[in-house]
Structures are given as C-alpha cells and as structure tokens.
Short mmCIF file of C-alpha atoms in Angstrom, two decimals:
data_model
loop_
_atom_site.label_atom_id
_atom_site.label_comp_id
_atom_site.label_asym_id
_atom_site.label_seq_id
_atom_site.Cartn_x
_atom_site.Cartn_y
_atom_site.Cartn_z
CA MET A 1 92.95 126.59 134.61
CA SER A 2 94.16 123.49 133.06
CA LEU A 3 91.90 121.63 135.33
CA PHE A 4 89.02 123.80 134.29
CA LEU A 5 89.46 123.30 130.69
CA TYR A 6 89.92 119.56 131.07
CA TRP A 7 86.53 119.25 132.85
CA LEU A 8 85.03 121.60 130.26
CA ALA A 9 86.18 119.53 127.19
CA LEU A 10 85.41 116.08 128.92
CA PRO A 11 81.92 115.75 128.41
CA PHE A 12 82.21 116.80 124.56
CA ILE A 13 85.07 114.41 124.00
CA TYR A 14 83.12 111.37 125.47
CA LEU A 15 79.99 112.66 123.38
CA VAL A 16 82.04 112.47 120.24
CA SER A 17 83.31 109.05 121.24
CA LEU A 18 79.69 107.60 121.40
CA LEU A 19 78.59 109.15 117.98
CA PRO A 20 77.78 106.59 115.45
CA PHE A 21 80.36 106.69 112.67
CA PRO A 22 78.26 108.33 110.02
CA ILE A 23 77.48 111.28 112.31
CA LEU A 24 81.12 111.28 113.45
CA TYR A 25 82.25 111.97 109.78
CA LEU A 26 79.38 114.33 109.20
CA LEU A 27 81.00 116.35 112.30
CA SER A 28 84.42 115.88 110.94
CA ASP A 29 83.14 117.48 107.57
CA GLY A 30 82.05 120.53 109.36
CA VAL A 31 85.58 120.68 111.20
CA TYR A 32 87.21 120.18 107.90
CA LEU A 33 85.31 123.41 106.60
CA LEU A 34 86.16 125.67 109.52
CA LEU A 35 89.86 124.43 109.86
CA TYR A 36 90.74 124.60 106.10
CA TYR A 37 88.65 127.41 105.01
CA VAL A 38 87.94 129.66 108.04
CA ALA A 39 91.09 129.07 110.30
CA GLY A 40 93.52 128.01 107.72
CA TYR A 41 95.47 125.88 110.27
CA ARG A 42 99.08 125.68 109.18
CA LYS A 43 97.83 125.76 105.73
CA LYS A 44 101.32 127.63 104.65
CA VAL A 45 103.36 124.83 106.27
CA VAL A 46 101.34 122.09 104.67
CA VAL A 47 101.39 123.49 101.08
CA GLN A 48 105.05 124.29 101.37
CA ASN A 49 105.85 120.68 102.59
CA LEU A 50 103.84 119.31 99.80
CA ARG A 51 105.58 121.58 97.21
CA ASN A 52 109.11 120.64 98.34
CA ALA A 53 108.20 116.86 98.77
CA PHE A 54 106.50 116.62 95.38
CA PRO A 55 108.37 119.22 92.99
CA ASP A 56 107.09 117.63 89.83
CA LYS A 57 103.38 118.03 90.93
CA THR A 58 101.31 121.02 89.57
CA GLU A 59 99.86 123.52 91.87
CA ALA A 60 96.38 122.03 91.09
CA ASP A 61 97.64 118.64 92.41
CA ILE A 62 99.22 120.26 95.39
CA LYS A 63 95.99 121.91 96.33
CA LYS A 64 94.00 118.53 95.73
CA ILE A 65 96.48 116.66 98.19
CA SER A 66 96.18 119.53 100.41
CA LYS A 67 92.50 119.27 100.79
CA GLU A 68 92.52 115.61 100.92
CA PHE A 69 95.07 115.91 104.07
CA TYR A 70 92.72 118.07 105.75
CA ARG A 71 89.83 115.91 105.40
CA TYR A 72 91.95 112.87 106.70
CA PHE A 73 93.66 115.00 109.48
CA CYS A 74 90.01 116.05 110.96
CA ASP A 75 88.83 112.24 110.45
CA LEU A 76 91.85 111.04 112.56
CA PHE A 77 91.34 113.76 115.18
CA LEU A 78 87.73 112.60 115.75
CA GLU A 79 88.73 108.78 115.34
CA THR A 80 91.18 109.33 118.00
CA PHE A 81 88.33 110.51 120.54
CA LYS A 82 86.34 107.17 119.41
CA THR A 83 88.86 104.99 120.95
CA LEU A 84 87.60 106.01 124.26
CA THR A 85 84.28 103.68 123.88
CA ILE A 86 84.92 101.66 120.75
CA SER A 87 84.35 98.00 121.21
CA LYS A 88 87.05 95.31 120.33
CA ARG A 89 84.75 94.01 117.62
CA ALA A 90 84.48 97.34 116.03
CA MET A 91 88.21 98.24 116.59
CA VAL A 92 89.35 95.33 114.41
CA LYS A 93 86.58 95.89 111.83
CA HIS A 94 87.93 99.51 111.35
CA CYS A 95 91.62 98.87 111.68
CA SER A 96 92.24 95.45 110.53
CA PHE A 97 95.32 93.65 110.37
CA HIS A 98 96.54 91.53 107.14
CA PRO A 99 96.70 87.84 107.73
CA ASP A 100 100.32 87.84 106.76
CA THR A 101 100.98 90.37 109.55
CA VAL A 102 99.14 88.53 112.20
CA ALA A 103 101.12 85.20 110.97
CA LEU A 104 104.50 87.19 111.43
CA PHE A 105 103.84 88.42 114.83
CA THR A 106 102.45 84.79 115.95
CA LYS A 107 105.53 83.33 114.69
CA LEU A 108 108.03 85.68 116.35
CA ALA A 109 106.10 85.05 119.50
CA ALA A 110 106.29 81.23 119.13
CA GLU A 111 110.03 81.68 118.66
CA LYS A 112 110.38 83.71 121.87
CA GLN A 113 111.37 86.65 119.74
CA SER A 114 110.50 90.12 121.07
CA ALA A 115 110.58 92.75 118.18
CA ILE A 116 111.20 96.37 117.60
CA LEU A 117 108.55 98.00 115.62
CA VAL A 118 109.04 101.28 113.49
CA MET A 119 106.40 103.39 111.53
CA GLY A 120 105.54 106.78 110.86
CA HIS A 121 102.63 109.34 111.47
CA LYS A 122 100.63 107.94 108.57
CA GLY A 123 97.01 106.34 108.50
CA ASN A 124 95.79 105.87 112.01
CA TRP A 125 98.58 104.66 114.13
CA GLU A 126 96.60 105.26 117.27
CA TRP A 127 94.09 102.47 116.04
CA ALA A 128 96.84 100.29 114.77
CA GLY A 129 98.11 99.97 118.46
CA ASN A 130 94.79 99.17 119.94
CA THR A 131 94.38 96.48 116.96
CA PHE A 132 97.83 94.94 117.57
CA SER A 133 96.85 94.50 121.44
CA ILE A 134 93.62 92.74 120.43
CA LEU A 135 95.21 90.47 117.83
CA CYS A 136 98.80 89.78 118.49
CA PRO A 137 100.27 87.75 121.27
CA GLN A 138 103.06 90.11 122.26
CA GLN A 139 102.83 92.60 124.87
CA LEU A 140 102.88 95.96 123.22
CA TYR A 141 104.80 98.91 124.61
CA VAL A 142 104.61 102.27 122.74
CA ILE A 143 107.28 105.08 123.19
CA TYR A 144 105.35 108.38 123.81
CA HIS A 145 105.96 111.85 124.68
CA PRO A 146 103.82 112.76 127.70
CA LEU A 147 101.78 115.76 127.43
CA ALA A 148 102.40 118.81 129.61
CA ASN A 149 98.83 118.93 130.71
CA LYS A 150 98.81 116.10 133.03
CA HIS A 151 95.03 115.93 132.99
CA PHE A 152 94.92 115.46 129.19
CA ASN A 153 97.64 113.31 129.49
CA GLY A 154 95.75 110.95 131.60
CA LEU A 155 92.97 110.97 129.15
CA VAL A 156 95.22 110.08 126.35
CA TYR A 157 97.02 107.35 128.38
CA ASN A 158 93.79 105.78 128.96
CA MET A 159 92.68 105.76 125.32
CA ARG A 160 96.06 104.04 124.24
CA THR A 161 95.88 101.64 127.06
CA ARG A 162 92.32 100.36 126.88
CA PHE A 163 93.11 97.09 125.16
CA GLY A 164 96.26 96.28 126.82
CA THR A 165 98.87 98.49 125.28
CA ARG A 166 101.41 99.97 127.68
CA LEU A 167 103.22 103.14 127.23
CA ILE A 168 106.84 104.08 128.03
CA ALA A 169 107.75 107.84 128.19
CA MET A 170 110.33 108.55 125.84
CA GLN A 171 113.08 109.66 128.38
CA ASP A 172 112.78 106.03 129.89
CA THR A 173 112.83 103.96 126.64
CA PHE A 174 116.19 102.05 126.90
CA ARG A 175 115.85 101.49 130.66
CA ASP A 176 112.30 100.10 130.55
CA MET A 177 112.97 97.91 127.30
CA VAL A 178 116.03 96.43 129.41
CA LYS A 179 113.73 96.03 132.49
CA TYR A 180 111.07 93.94 130.34
CA ARG A 181 113.50 92.11 128.18
CA GLN A 182 112.44 88.75 129.81
CA GLU A 183 108.93 88.90 128.14
CA VAL A 184 108.07 88.30 124.83
CA ASN A 185 107.06 91.70 123.65
CA ALA A 186 107.09 94.25 120.78
CA THR A 187 108.16 98.09 121.36
CA ALA A 188 106.79 100.69 118.86
CA PHE A 189 108.79 103.69 117.70
CA ILE A 190 107.29 106.44 115.63
CA ALA A 191 110.32 107.55 114.05
CA ASP A 192 109.50 110.64 111.64
CA GLN A 193 109.67 113.28 114.04
CA THR A 194 112.28 116.01 114.08
CA PRO A 195 115.38 115.39 116.24
CA GLN A 196 117.85 117.94 117.12
CA PRO A 197 120.23 118.36 114.01
CA GLN A 198 123.45 117.69 115.94
CA ASN A 199 122.25 114.13 116.97
CA ALA A 200 120.48 113.28 113.83
CA HIS A 201 121.22 110.80 110.95
CA TRP A 202 121.00 113.13 107.78
CA MET A 203 119.56 111.66 104.57
CA THR A 204 117.50 112.60 101.55
CA PHE A 205 113.82 112.14 102.34
CA LEU A 206 110.93 113.37 100.05
CA HIS A 207 113.61 115.31 98.02
CA GLN A 208 114.88 117.31 101.01
CA ASP A 209 117.77 117.24 103.39
CA THR A 210 116.21 115.52 106.38
CA PRO A 211 117.37 114.78 109.85
CA VAL A 212 116.23 111.43 111.22
CA PHE A 213 116.25 109.93 114.70
CA LYS A 214 118.99 107.45 115.36
CA GLY A 215 117.56 106.32 118.59
CA THR A 216 115.54 103.67 117.02
CA GLU A 217 118.48 101.96 115.33
CA LYS A 218 120.84 102.48 118.41
CA ILE A 219 118.20 100.69 120.71
CA ALA A 220 117.77 98.05 118.11
CA GLN A 221 121.58 97.36 117.85
CA LYS A 222 121.90 97.16 121.59
CA MET A 223 118.63 94.87 122.10
CA ASN A 224 119.30 92.83 118.99
CA ASN A 225 115.61 92.22 118.35
CA PRO A 226 114.06 91.96 114.95
CA VAL A 227 113.40 95.31 113.52
CA VAL A 228 109.85 95.27 111.94
CA TYR A 229 108.44 98.09 109.62
CA VAL A 230 104.84 98.57 110.22
CA THR A 231 102.67 100.54 107.64
CA VAL A 232 98.85 101.78 108.02
CA GLN A 233 96.99 102.09 104.82
CA ARG A 234 93.94 103.76 104.54
CA ILE A 235 91.26 101.59 102.59
CA LYS A 236 88.46 104.10 102.70
CA ARG A 237 87.01 106.59 105.09
CA GLY A 238 86.93 105.04 108.49
CA TYR A 239 88.72 101.91 107.70
CA TYR A 240 92.39 100.98 107.73
CA THR A 241 94.75 97.96 107.23
CA VAL A 242 98.05 97.43 108.83
CA LEU A 243 100.85 95.48 107.07
CA ALA A 244 104.28 94.39 108.51
CA GLU A 245 107.69 93.22 107.39
CA ILE A 246 110.90 92.33 109.02
CA LEU A 247 113.67 94.77 108.08
CA VAL A 248 116.68 93.33 109.86
CA GLU A 249 116.77 90.01 111.96
CA GLN A 250 119.85 90.64 113.58
CA PRO A 251 120.45 94.49 114.30
CA ALA A 252 123.77 94.09 116.32
CA GLY A 253 125.66 93.25 113.19
CA THR A 254 124.65 96.23 111.11
CA ALA A 255 126.45 99.26 110.09
CA ASP A 256 125.43 102.71 111.53
CA GLY A 257 122.87 104.35 109.40
CA THR A 258 121.76 100.96 107.78
CA ILE A 259 118.42 100.45 109.75
CA THR A 260 117.53 104.23 109.77
CA GLU A 261 117.85 104.43 105.90
CA LEU A 262 115.91 101.21 105.47
CA HIS A 263 112.71 102.17 107.61
CA THR A 264 112.87 105.92 106.42
CA ARG A 265 113.01 104.67 102.57
CA LYS A 266 110.02 102.49 103.43
CA LEU A 267 107.90 105.15 104.72
CA GLU A 268 109.11 107.45 101.86
CA LYS A 269 107.43 104.92 99.54
CA ASP A 270 104.14 104.66 101.56
CA ILE A 271 103.80 108.53 101.66
CA MET A 272 104.22 108.60 97.97
CA ASP A 273 101.76 105.77 97.31
CA GLN A 274 99.27 107.59 99.84
CA PRO A 275 100.28 111.18 100.09
CA ALA A 276 97.15 112.54 101.84
CA THR A 277 97.51 110.20 104.97
CA TRP A 278 100.64 111.56 106.54
CA LEU A 279 101.05 114.12 109.09
CA TRP A 280 102.04 117.23 106.57
CA SER A 281 101.18 119.81 109.30
CA HIS A 282 104.26 119.06 111.11
CA ARG A 283 107.21 121.33 110.57
CA ARG A 284 109.35 118.53 109.59
CA TRP A 285 112.02 120.42 107.91
CA LYS A 286 112.65 123.36 110.37
CA HIS A 287 116.26 122.44 110.76
CA LYS A 288 119.30 122.45 108.45
CA ARG A 289 122.40 120.15 108.35
CA ILE A 290 125.08 121.55 110.48
#
C-alpha cells in the first residue's frame, strides 16, 4: 500500500515542483482555504500554543497570527516540493545568505574549523540547507529523523541532498561526526523538537516550562567545535535570508546548560520578532516537568 501511495503521489509532487512561483502560491492560497477553514488542521493546538506563548496579546491578535501562520505553513509545504527541480540560481535568489554569514563560514573554513550549527523550525529551514551547500565551503551534514515510509524517505533524502548536503540519521549522530572529524564540515541540528522529559534541560521558553534537547550541547562539548546559531528570516512571500553568529567558540569549557540556554533564547527572540514563521502546529508542550 505504501508503494502504491508513493507512485500515486509522485507525479503530483513533481508537477508542483515545476510550477512557476506565482502559480505555486496561487495553489498555496487554495490549500490554505482548505486547511484553515475546511479541515481546521490542528487549529486548537495552534491557537492554544499562541495564547500560552503570548499571554499579553488579544484574541484578535492571536487569530491574526494564526491565519498568518497557516498561510506561511502552506507556502512552506509547497516550497519544499519545489526543491526537487529548482535551479541553483533560483535557490540562492529565493533563500539568500547575508554577506556577513558567508564571510563567517568562509573564515571558519580558512581556519580549518568545523562548526556545529543550531537552529529551529523557523522560516524555510529546508531551503537554508540547500543554499548553504551552494555558497559555503564546508561540507554540510544535517541531522534528520528518517521517515517510516522508505519510499517517501528516499524522495525527501533526494530533495535535501541535491546540492551536496549529506544527511545523518539521528541515531548515528555522534558516531558519524567522529567519523568525519578530519574534514572541515558543518553539522546542523534543529533543536526545538520535544525530547523525553527525563532527558531534557528544562527552562522557561515563550512563557512556558519547556523541555529542550541536551544532545546538541553534549555533542558540541565533546567535539569542541564552535557553535553557530542560524536564523532564517522571511523577507516576503517566497524570499528568505539566512543570518548566523558564533554563540560559543570553545564549547568544551562551558557549564552544563549554558549552550542550550543560549541557542534557545536566540530562537525565542526570533519567534517573537516573526511569530507567524515558526511551527506552531507542533505539540511542543505535551510534557510536564518530572
């Protein structure tokens, strides 16, 4: 059945990827109407997350951000398909890197320094990885969770590696990072997913008691590579820019929790600046502190 669904969906996915951007976003508008007004996909989760994160905002504000989020979410979904066929030139045009960001990674590469990148589910993180591999000298590795459906997992794998990015399955993270430590590379962690409460670093994030993965920090301390925070800002529909800054140059000497607090606070500020472009449909606060 999974193979049948894959072959059924594949022509549609490629057709979407070939659409000119104006038509792609016209299709996205239609998907938004269905998702928000008809299906109501995770609407209660989104609204409750927004209420908890922004207790000072009015219900009108919450509704406005909610609608903006669903529009962004639909764009993101179709933009991801676009990755299958987009050219390098178009990729860099639609997801640019700030000159200071390119200079930062060029400098690290010249110094033979590998880096650990940390970011959140904000903006178009898929496009950011593609543009990194086009513009920056490091070999990029992205930590990912393989999909259960091996056929769709293969499709996603191909989308993410078209421009030279390589993927590391989550369970192989430290082993593979040690394996590739002789090359100058950058390994990207998306660190705003929900860990098991007993293994988490707990902190206040968006006005809520929140568990945060400690894995990024623990690996950074062991590898002792600079930790670089990456943010993807939406400029306008279909256009993003990527900014980066070094958070910690030598993680091995940091106290437990320091790196986790630093990158989570950076993400929090980015979300507050552009609230509609974070993944509010994720059940981020489903666990309570033990």
